[in-house]
Amino acid sequence: MKDTLLSHINYPEDLRKLSTNQLPDLAKELRNFVINIVASKEGHLGASLGVIELTIALHYIFDTPNDLLVWDVGHQAYPHKILTGRKSLFHTNRQLNGISGFPKRSESEYDTFGVGHSSTSISATLGMAIASKLKGNSVKQHIAVIGDASIASGMAFEGLNHAGVTDANMLIILNDNSIGIDPSVGALKEYLTKARVGYKPKTDNIIEALNFKYFGPIDGHDLPTLLKTLEKLKTIKGPKLLHIITTKGKGLKQAEENQVTYHAPGKFDAHTGELIPKKDIQQPPKFQDVFGYTILELARKNEKIIGITPAMPTGSSLKYMMQEMPDRAFDVGIAEQHAITLAAGMATQGLIPFCTIYSTFLQRAYDQLIHDVALQNLPVIFCIDRAGLVGADGATHHGVFDIAYLNCIPNMIIAAPANEIELRNLIYTSTLGLKNPIAIRYPRGRGKIIDWKVPMTEISIGKGKCLRNEISKIAIISTGTIANNIIDALKHIDKTISHYHFCFIKPLDSELLKEILQKHTTVITAEDGVIKGGFGSTIIDFANHHNFQNRVITLGVPDHFIHQGTTEELQEICGISVEKIRETIINLN
C-alpha cells in the first residue's frame, strides 16, 4: 500500500491522531479502498460507501472499543472493519477461512454484537446500556446505527418502546437513505420522506413520541457537522436519536444511480464503475425467477392468487408480479411475522396467498408459522428461497434449518423439488385447493434445465420416485436439488446403487420407503440441511417405528455453524459435494 493516510491507520487510536482537516482526505482514500477490493472480490458495496464519513466520525469521536458500537444488519460495516484491525485481511472478506462479511464477536473486540439479520441493534444496544448502568458505569457510550428500512421492523419498534421509558445512555443513529436492499416501504418511510437536512417535520414525530431526544436531520456526508454533532451528543444523557441523511453508493456514480443493483453488484470495473459483463451464453434460470415467472403466469389466470414478501421483491423475484399486479403483490417491509399472519388472514377469506421468504428469515416468524397458520390449518403457501447452504454470506444466512424446524409442526406439508420443472409443478399444484399449508424449499442460484417453461402438471402430494433402480444392497434417498450431486457422483462409480428422490419430506411416501428398506440393507440419506432433526432423521425414525434393522447413513450439514465460502467449498466441508458423496459410497463396506 502506498504512503497514504489510510496506510498508517490500523486501529481507531491511529485515526484519532489525525487532525479534523485530514479526515475528508481519509474518507476519499477509504472509499477508494472499499471500491477497489469489492470490485474484484465482490460483496456489499452500496451500503458501505454510504457510511464512510459516519464510520470515520464515530471512531474519531467515541472511544471504541470501550464505547460500544453496534451496526444493524452489517451490510454497511466494511469501513468499520478496515479501520479496526482488518485492513490487511479485507481482501479475504466473505471467503473460506477469511473474515466475515458481517460484524462477528469472535473476529474482533470492535464487533460488539454479531449481526446479519436486520433490526437487532436497538435491543442489543439497550441491553448493553442497561448492563453498564447496573455495573455503575455512567461514562460508557452505547451507539446503534440502523437504517430507515430496518427501523420500521417490529423488533426495532419493540426496542424503541422499551428504551423510551429508561434512562439508558444510548444513541441511535438513523441512517436514512430511503433504501434497504430494495426501496423502503410503509408509513414510517412516508414520514421520513418529509424530513430533509435542516428540516424536522413539526408534527407526528414518532421518535419524540417515544420519549427520545431527536436531533437532525443532518447531512451524513458532512464530516465537520457530523463531528460537531456527535461531540455534543456525548454529553447528553438518556435515550437519543440522531437522524442523518445519506446516499447509498456515495462516491461511485453507478452505485448512486442504481442502488438496487449495486447493493451487492458482483465484479465491476473499479475505475469506471461499470459491471463486468458475464459471458453471453444461455444459462439455466435462477430458482427465484422460476418462482417469480410462474406465480405471475398463474396469477394471470387465477385472481385469487396473492404474492407477499418481507422486503425482498428483487431477491425473491416477486417484483415481476408487483410490476404487473401491484394490487395483488405486496412488499410489507422487514416484517416477517406480519407477512405470515397477513397471509393467514387472507387464507381465511378464500384467497391463495404465496408468502415468498428466505429460509433464514422465516426463522424470525416461527410462532406465526405454528400459531397463526398450522394450528388453524390454513393453506398458506410458503416459497422458501435460499434454502440450504448459500455461500459467502455465511452462518447468518445459510438456510439449513428449515427442514428440521418445519418437520415437527403438525399439518405442514414440506416439499423440496429436485429441479426447476418440479418447482414449477409444485407451485401450480399448490393453487389447486390444498387443505394444508405447504412449504416449498429451493436453493439460491441457478438450476440445470434450460427449457423449463413447459406446461404445468399436478404433482401427487406425498409421493417419491425412483431415479435409478438397481439390484443392490445400497440405496440413496435424497430430497431437493442435492439429487443432482448424487446423479453426478453415481456416474463415476462402478457399484450398483439405487437412487430415490423424495420431493415430499412431509408427508413421507411410506409405501415406497417400506419397499426401499425391504430391498436394501444400507440406506444413505442426503439433504442440503442440518442432519439433526432433518430428512435423514425422519427416515431413521420411520425405520425404527416399523422395526427395520437397516444401516442408515445420514449426509447433510453437521451440528455446528458453517461459515463463509463458496457453496461448492461448503458442500465439500459438509460431505455433500459430488466428490464427497462419491467417496462415501466407495468407502462403504
XYZ file of C-alpha atoms in Angstrom:
589
model
C 0.000 0.000 0.000
C 1.458 3.350 -0.995
C 2.068 6.011 1.634
C -1.362 7.459 2.333
C -3.258 8.490 5.426
C -5.023 5.133 5.396
C -1.736 3.226 5.158
C -0.859 4.490 8.650
C -4.189 3.592 10.225
C -4.730 0.114 11.607
C -6.937 0.905 14.589
C -9.131 3.817 15.728
C -6.371 5.029 18.053
C -4.331 5.770 14.909
C -7.300 7.559 13.367
C -7.614 9.853 16.399
C -4.076 11.134 15.841
C -5.184 12.866 12.652
C -6.395 16.450 12.610
C -10.003 17.075 11.665
C -8.749 18.760 8.473
C -7.221 15.462 7.347
C -10.395 13.443 7.725
C -12.011 14.386 4.361
C -8.887 13.118 2.574
C -9.038 9.931 4.628
C -12.684 9.490 3.595
C -11.673 9.613 -0.078
C -8.941 7.035 0.488
C -11.229 4.745 2.474
C -13.957 4.974 -0.154
C -11.466 4.092 -2.917
C -10.083 1.228 -0.831
C -13.556 -0.302 -0.446
C -14.344 0.160 -4.149
C -11.084 -1.414 -5.316
C -11.389 -4.503 -3.132
C -15.108 -5.126 -3.662
C -14.716 -4.627 -7.430
C -12.660 -7.806 -7.674
C -13.679 -9.775 -4.568
C -17.427 -8.949 -4.575
C -19.582 -8.143 -1.555
C -21.962 -5.479 -0.229
C -20.904 -2.222 -1.824
C -23.592 0.469 -1.747
C -24.342 0.420 1.969
C -20.662 0.656 2.912
C -19.998 3.576 0.557
C -22.894 5.421 2.159
C -21.394 5.392 5.684
C -17.741 6.242 5.025
C -17.932 9.640 6.740
C -20.138 8.339 9.535
C -17.753 5.473 10.297
C -14.763 7.805 10.489
C -16.663 10.254 12.706
C -17.866 7.535 15.096
C -14.429 6.037 15.657
C -12.873 9.523 15.873
C -15.272 10.905 18.487
C -16.042 7.816 20.541
C -13.557 5.714 22.487
C -14.154 2.422 20.702
C -13.946 -0.399 21.714
C -14.536 0.880 25.259
C -17.551 2.731 23.931
C -19.805 0.133 22.327
C -20.817 0.469 18.684
C -23.422 -1.840 17.106
C -24.115 -1.921 13.362
C -27.562 -3.121 12.342
C -27.544 -5.919 9.707
C -23.890 -5.243 8.929
C -24.069 -4.661 5.171
C -22.527 -1.264 5.875
C -19.703 -2.417 8.149
C -16.820 -2.711 5.650
C -15.306 0.700 6.527
C -15.636 -0.230 10.208
C -13.733 -3.470 9.622
C -10.975 -1.702 7.699
C -10.437 0.834 10.485
C -10.488 -1.769 13.257
C -7.527 -4.005 12.540
C -8.694 -5.899 9.448
C -7.401 -3.737 6.624
C -4.709 -6.233 5.625
C -7.281 -9.061 5.708
C -10.058 -7.253 3.912
C -9.251 -8.944 0.604
C -10.351 -12.237 2.256
C -13.811 -10.834 3.032
C -16.568 -13.466 2.641
C -14.070 -16.124 1.503
C -13.375 -19.530 3.034
C -11.246 -19.029 6.178
C -11.324 -15.269 5.597
C -13.093 -12.536 7.529
C -16.862 -12.499 7.717
C -18.939 -10.145 5.603
C -20.774 -9.117 8.779
C -19.668 -7.973 12.258
C -18.765 -11.024 14.325
C -17.862 -11.047 18.022
C -15.278 -13.810 17.691
C -13.470 -11.831 14.989
C -12.792 -8.545 16.779
C -13.431 -6.784 20.085
C -14.699 -3.869 17.977
C -17.539 -6.096 16.735
C -19.608 -5.808 19.886
C -22.591 -7.781 18.579
C -22.910 -10.360 15.818
C -25.391 -9.275 13.148
C -26.680 -10.327 9.746
C -30.449 -10.124 10.156
C -31.978 -6.680 10.485
C -33.387 -4.659 13.354
C -31.487 -6.219 16.268
C -29.200 -3.254 17.023
C -31.544 -1.214 19.223
C -32.420 -4.102 21.535
C -28.782 -5.214 21.790
C -27.506 -1.695 22.443
C -30.180 -1.092 25.065
C -29.144 -4.326 26.771
C -25.542 -3.139 26.827
C -26.532 0.286 28.180
C -28.601 -1.214 30.975
C -25.723 -3.556 31.830
C -23.327 -0.601 32.072
C -25.702 1.228 34.411
C -26.067 -1.833 36.639
C -22.267 -2.032 36.817
C -22.129 1.601 37.916
C -20.547 2.897 34.709
C -22.226 6.144 33.670
C -19.465 7.201 31.263
C -19.545 4.421 28.672
C -21.326 5.323 25.437
C -23.612 2.910 23.542
C -24.327 3.584 19.879
C -26.587 1.754 17.422
C -26.505 2.509 13.694
C -29.728 1.465 11.976
C -31.206 2.160 8.532
C -34.611 3.540 7.649
C -35.752 0.142 6.328
C -34.624 -1.712 9.453
C -36.069 0.752 11.957
C -39.531 0.080 10.519
C -39.304 -3.557 11.622
C -41.370 -4.708 14.582
C -38.334 -5.688 16.630
C -36.834 -2.224 16.252
C -40.097 -0.687 17.483
C -40.085 -3.032 20.467
C -36.596 -1.821 21.349
C -37.551 1.824 20.885
C -40.663 1.368 23.003
C -38.655 -0.059 25.896
C -35.734 2.349 25.595
C -38.065 5.341 25.746
C -39.063 4.559 29.331
C -35.486 4.063 30.537
C -32.683 6.488 31.276
C -30.222 4.318 29.374
C -27.239 6.193 27.981
C -27.693 5.222 24.350
C -27.554 6.925 20.976
C -29.400 5.594 17.951
C -28.154 6.866 14.621
C -30.847 6.579 11.973
C -29.045 6.266 8.648
C -31.771 7.413 6.278
C -31.089 6.683 2.617
C -34.627 5.576 1.629
C -33.481 2.078 0.705
C -32.624 -1.247 2.269
C -31.860 -3.832 -0.406
C -34.942 -2.654 -2.274
C -36.562 0.765 -1.739
C -38.039 1.227 1.741
C -41.789 0.959 2.101
C -44.504 1.777 4.617
C -45.955 4.664 6.586
C -42.744 5.400 8.513
C -40.926 5.787 5.215
C -43.584 8.307 4.182
C -42.867 10.278 7.363
C -39.113 10.145 6.856
C -39.546 11.325 3.277
C -40.853 14.618 4.646
C -37.611 15.135 6.564
C -34.631 16.732 4.898
C -31.337 18.182 6.012
C -32.048 21.024 8.402
C -35.803 20.430 8.469
C -37.586 18.241 11.012
C -41.324 17.688 10.465
C -43.131 19.552 13.239
C -45.969 17.095 13.645
C -46.281 13.342 14.072
C -42.686 12.880 15.175
C -42.895 9.259 16.189
C -39.405 9.250 17.700
C -40.156 12.098 20.100
C -43.470 10.480 20.932
C -41.444 7.511 22.215
C -39.567 9.813 24.656
C -36.365 10.054 22.637
C -34.461 13.285 22.257
C -34.432 13.789 18.487
C -31.587 15.537 16.662
C -31.239 16.294 12.971
C -31.719 15.591 10.207
C -28.140 16.402 9.212
C -26.084 15.565 6.128
C -24.367 12.242 6.828
C -21.576 13.069 4.382
C -20.712 16.417 6.016
C -17.801 15.426 8.247
C -17.423 18.708 10.172
C -21.126 18.720 11.082
C -21.045 15.037 11.994
C -18.047 15.538 14.287
C -19.570 18.575 15.985
C -22.929 16.879 16.484
C -21.517 13.625 17.845
C -19.260 15.527 20.248
C -22.314 17.356 21.566
C -24.381 14.184 21.890
C -21.705 12.558 24.064
C -22.647 14.983 26.819
C -26.418 14.391 26.670
C -27.710 11.581 28.871
C -30.609 9.243 28.235
C -32.008 7.799 25.009
C -31.448 9.975 21.961
C -31.648 9.623 18.194
C -29.619 11.364 15.523
C -31.251 11.356 12.101
C -28.704 11.555 9.282
C -29.468 11.600 5.576
C -27.048 9.778 3.304
C -26.793 8.453 -0.229
C -26.343 4.720 -0.667
C -23.414 4.127 -3.022
C -21.983 7.597 -2.357
C -18.895 8.359 -4.431
C -19.492 5.856 -7.233
C -21.809 7.288 -9.877
C -23.334 3.997 -10.986
C -23.899 2.878 -7.387
C -25.725 6.114 -6.595
C -27.907 5.873 -9.685
C -28.710 2.137 -9.485
C -28.821 1.398 -5.797
C -30.611 -1.957 -6.003
C -28.090 -3.463 -8.433
C -25.071 -2.012 -6.610
C -26.164 -3.231 -3.178
C -24.071 -6.315 -3.991
C -23.101 -5.896 -7.644
C -20.679 -8.744 -8.189
C -17.477 -7.912 -10.061
C -17.167 -4.445 -11.630
C -14.528 -2.092 -13.012
C -13.153 -0.109 -10.076
C -12.254 2.852 -12.295
C -15.390 3.188 -14.399
C -17.874 1.544 -12.057
C -19.302 -0.497 -14.937
C -20.369 -4.065 -14.184
C -18.164 -6.692 -15.777
C -20.471 -8.478 -18.223
C -20.945 -12.187 -17.774
C -20.290 -14.490 -20.703
C -23.097 -14.230 -23.212
C -24.215 -17.829 -23.064
C -27.621 -19.296 -22.483
C -27.926 -20.299 -18.845
C -30.499 -22.171 -16.799
C -32.750 -19.880 -14.745
C -32.301 -18.856 -11.157
C -34.747 -20.716 -8.934
C -36.097 -17.379 -7.700
C -37.007 -16.495 -11.299
C -38.766 -19.821 -11.786
C -40.925 -18.828 -8.819
C -41.363 -15.233 -9.977
C -42.413 -16.007 -13.544
C -44.531 -19.000 -12.564
C -46.606 -17.192 -9.945
C -47.197 -14.372 -12.429
C -48.283 -16.838 -15.093
C -50.709 -18.480 -12.682
C -51.973 -15.186 -11.241
C -52.997 -14.028 -14.711
C -55.460 -16.933 -14.803
C -56.465 -17.052 -11.121
C -57.473 -13.799 -9.460
C -57.343 -15.378 -6.003
C -53.532 -15.675 -6.092
C -51.698 -13.123 -3.910
C -47.946 -12.564 -3.526
C -46.321 -11.377 -0.296
C -42.662 -10.758 0.530
C -40.958 -9.163 3.534
C -38.617 -6.643 1.855
C -37.225 -8.976 -0.826
C -39.123 -8.262 -4.074
C -35.935 -8.376 -6.150
C -34.217 -11.206 -4.300
C -37.317 -13.388 -4.439
C -38.383 -12.206 -7.940
C -41.861 -11.291 -6.736
C -41.034 -7.982 -8.439
C -42.442 -9.315 -11.726
C -45.894 -9.747 -10.214
C -45.589 -6.472 -8.300
C -44.903 -4.601 -11.536
C -47.875 -6.087 -13.376
C -50.311 -6.536 -10.477
C -49.431 -4.038 -7.743
C -52.799 -4.527 -6.027
C -52.167 -8.261 -5.600
C -48.464 -8.399 -4.742
C -47.156 -6.809 -1.557
C -43.773 -5.871 -0.144
C -44.564 -5.462 3.562
C -41.072 -4.338 4.579
C -38.802 -6.084 7.073
C -41.735 -7.641 8.880
C -41.629 -11.421 8.621
C -44.127 -12.005 11.434
C -46.611 -9.612 9.859
C -46.109 -11.152 6.400
C -47.096 -14.609 7.598
C -50.110 -13.579 9.660
C -51.217 -11.280 6.828
C -51.147 -14.322 4.545
C -53.065 -16.330 7.144
C -55.759 -13.664 7.283
C -56.072 -13.725 3.507
C -56.342 -17.520 3.523
C -59.345 -17.359 5.861
C -61.146 -15.412 3.154
C -60.543 -17.877 0.362
C -57.537 -16.212 -1.258
C -54.437 -18.205 -2.259
C -51.537 -16.387 -0.571
C -47.957 -17.132 -1.563
C -45.503 -15.910 1.053
C -42.042 -15.891 -0.531
C -39.329 -15.594 2.061
C -35.697 -16.600 2.528
C -35.241 -19.696 4.700
C -33.021 -17.848 7.167
C -35.604 -15.054 7.553
C -38.531 -17.434 8.026
C -36.858 -18.333 11.333
C -37.912 -14.902 12.578
C -41.598 -15.790 12.383
C -41.689 -19.253 13.887
C -44.579 -18.607 16.261
C -46.682 -17.280 13.399
C -45.967 -20.466 11.431
C -47.254 -22.584 14.300
C -49.963 -20.449 15.908
C -51.422 -18.455 13.040
C -51.034 -20.885 10.141
C -50.518 -24.544 11.087
C -52.725 -24.655 14.198
C -55.619 -23.289 12.159
C -54.594 -25.440 9.172
C -54.735 -22.508 6.781
C -53.481 -23.243 3.245
C -50.768 -20.604 3.083
C -48.075 -21.397 0.501
C -44.526 -20.701 1.675
C -41.987 -20.442 -1.127
C -38.749 -20.736 0.812
C -35.906 -19.218 -1.181
C -32.191 -19.587 -0.339
C -32.783 -22.978 1.294
C -29.561 -24.843 2.033
C -26.009 -23.531 2.009
C -25.864 -20.089 0.386
C -22.127 -19.442 0.196
C -20.341 -16.206 1.015
C -22.980 -14.646 3.294
C -22.088 -17.296 5.844
C -23.660 -18.537 9.063
C -26.280 -15.817 9.430
C -27.761 -16.562 6.012
C -27.477 -20.309 5.388
C -30.962 -21.745 5.027
C -30.092 -25.082 6.592
C -32.560 -25.286 9.488
C -35.938 -25.139 7.738
C -36.481 -28.876 7.217
C -35.802 -29.510 10.906
C -37.880 -26.630 12.255
C -40.815 -27.264 9.909
C -40.787 -31.047 10.264
C -42.139 -31.006 13.810
C -45.130 -28.752 13.003
C -48.419 -30.644 12.546
C -50.445 -30.065 9.355
C -47.424 -28.769 7.433
C -46.588 -30.184 4.015
C -42.858 -29.865 3.228
C -41.569 -30.210 -0.326
C -38.104 -29.903 -1.861
C -38.068 -30.129 -5.667
C -35.088 -31.608 -7.473
C -35.191 -29.161 -10.354
C -36.911 -26.190 -11.953
C -39.723 -28.132 -13.590
C -40.638 -29.873 -10.361
C -40.635 -26.498 -8.573
C -42.950 -25.120 -11.245
C -45.312 -28.066 -10.890
C -45.328 -27.746 -7.095
C -46.285 -24.080 -7.326
C -49.088 -24.998 -9.721
C -50.282 -27.881 -7.523
C -50.408 -25.537 -4.525
C -53.103 -23.478 -6.259
C -55.464 -26.416 -6.812
C -57.199 -26.361 -3.455
C -54.805 -27.779 -0.860
C -56.297 -28.268 2.595
C -52.987 -27.729 4.418
C -50.194 -25.167 4.480
C -47.249 -26.114 2.301
C -43.584 -25.109 2.414
C -41.641 -25.420 -0.844
C -37.891 -25.044 -0.364
C -35.412 -24.304 -3.144
C -31.807 -23.097 -3.254
C -30.026 -19.920 -4.162
C -28.624 -19.731 -7.657
C -29.277 -21.420 -10.972
C -30.705 -24.783 -11.821
C -29.631 -27.066 -14.662
C -32.538 -27.052 -17.127
C -32.571 -24.543 -19.995
C -36.066 -25.323 -21.324
C -38.011 -25.217 -18.060
C -41.119 -23.340 -19.209
C -43.112 -26.449 -20.019
C -46.850 -26.984 -19.416
C -47.532 -27.450 -15.706
C -48.889 -30.705 -14.307
C -50.287 -31.644 -10.925
C -47.999 -33.487 -8.521
C -49.322 -36.182 -6.183
C -48.761 -34.974 -2.627
C -46.525 -37.256 -0.589
C -45.155 -39.364 -3.434
C -41.492 -40.150 -4.074
C -39.924 -41.704 -7.158
C -37.105 -43.970 -8.207
C -34.412 -42.295 -10.296
C -32.141 -45.331 -10.572
C -33.308 -48.878 -9.863
C -30.587 -51.454 -9.302
C -30.382 -54.890 -7.736
C -28.190 -53.658 -4.928
C -27.697 -53.715 -1.188
C -27.263 -49.924 -1.203
C -29.845 -47.217 -1.833
C -29.546 -43.459 -1.669
C -32.582 -41.378 -0.763
C -32.281 -37.646 -1.431
C -34.563 -34.671 -1.150
C -34.238 -31.406 -3.041
C -31.608 -30.363 -5.558
C -28.884 -32.365 -3.807
C -30.245 -35.151 -6.036
C -28.162 -33.646 -8.842
C -24.940 -34.112 -6.845
C -25.850 -37.764 -6.354
C -26.647 -38.276 -10.027
C -23.238 -36.821 -10.926
C -21.463 -38.884 -8.259
C -23.043 -42.145 -9.448
C -21.756 -41.560 -12.987
C -18.224 -42.307 -11.751
C -18.899 -45.329 -9.540
C -18.775 -48.981 -10.564
C -21.006 -50.176 -7.717
C -24.666 -50.898 -8.385
C -26.690 -48.458 -6.314
C -30.334 -47.406 -6.377
C -31.314 -43.753 -6.088
C -34.680 -42.416 -4.920
C -35.881 -38.831 -4.844
C -38.353 -37.782 -2.166
C -39.784 -34.448 -3.216
C -42.005 -34.597 -0.128
C -40.302 -34.644 3.245
C -43.709 -34.494 4.871
C -45.860 -36.450 4.333
C -43.399 -39.237 3.526
C -44.152 -41.793 0.859
C -44.466 -44.602 3.393
C -45.179 -47.328 0.855
C -42.123 -46.516 -1.246
C -39.984 -46.136 1.861
C -41.023 -49.581 3.150
C -40.141 -51.039 -0.230
C -36.702 -49.384 -0.140
C -35.988 -50.640 3.368
C -37.062 -54.170 2.425
C -34.903 -54.288 -0.734
C -31.699 -52.637 0.545
C -29.634 -53.295 3.664
C -27.793 -49.961 3.618
C -29.547 -46.646 3.048
C -27.797 -43.309 2.607
C -29.868 -40.139 3.023
C -28.723 -36.815 1.587
C -30.049 -33.302 2.150
C -28.895 -29.699 1.913
C -29.850 -29.014 5.517
C -28.954 -29.951 9.072
C -28.733 -33.632 9.895
C -30.199 -33.286 13.394
C -33.959 -33.272 13.035
C -33.724 -33.254 9.267
C -34.821 -35.539 6.458
C -32.381 -38.301 7.395
C -33.609 -38.268 10.981
C -37.137 -38.756 9.679
C -36.043 -41.827 7.711
C -34.364 -43.293 10.816
C -37.487 -42.639 12.890
C -39.621 -44.345 10.267
C -37.315 -47.382 10.131
C -37.285 -47.706 13.921
C -41.048 -47.319 14.176
C -41.586 -50.109 11.658
C -38.897 -52.392 13.173
C -36.475 -52.256 10.257
C -32.827 -53.032 11.045
C -31.187 -51.287 8.088
C -27.949 -49.409 8.360
C -28.819 -45.753 7.719
C -26.078 -43.196 6.951
C -27.151 -39.546 7.028
C -25.398 -36.911 4.904
C -26.078 -33.226 5.440
C -24.940 -30.217 7.420
C -23.238 -31.233 10.700
C -24.130 -29.938 14.151
C -22.098 -26.740 14.119
C -22.440 -23.405 12.363
C -20.961 -23.303 8.882
C -19.221 -20.062 7.993
C -18.474 -18.354 4.686
C -17.050 -19.761 1.473
C -18.346 -20.717 -1.934
C -21.301 -23.088 -1.935
C -19.083 -25.743 -3.519
C -16.439 -25.362 -0.794
C -19.043 -25.576 1.940
C -20.697 -28.639 0.421
C -17.252 -30.254 0.417
C -16.832 -29.451 4.132
C -20.285 -30.885 4.898
C -19.711 -34.042 2.879
C -22.466 -33.409 0.324
C -20.402 -32.348 -2.687
C -20.246 -34.655 -5.698
C -16.764 -35.851 -4.746
C -17.548 -36.386 -1.049
C -20.707 -38.345 -1.871
C -18.663 -40.490 -4.265
C -16.053 -41.101 -1.548
C -18.725 -42.075 0.977
C -20.181 -44.649 -1.405
C -16.790 -46.083 -2.435
C -15.700 -46.458 1.201
C -18.808 -48.388 2.244
C -18.040 -51.885 3.493
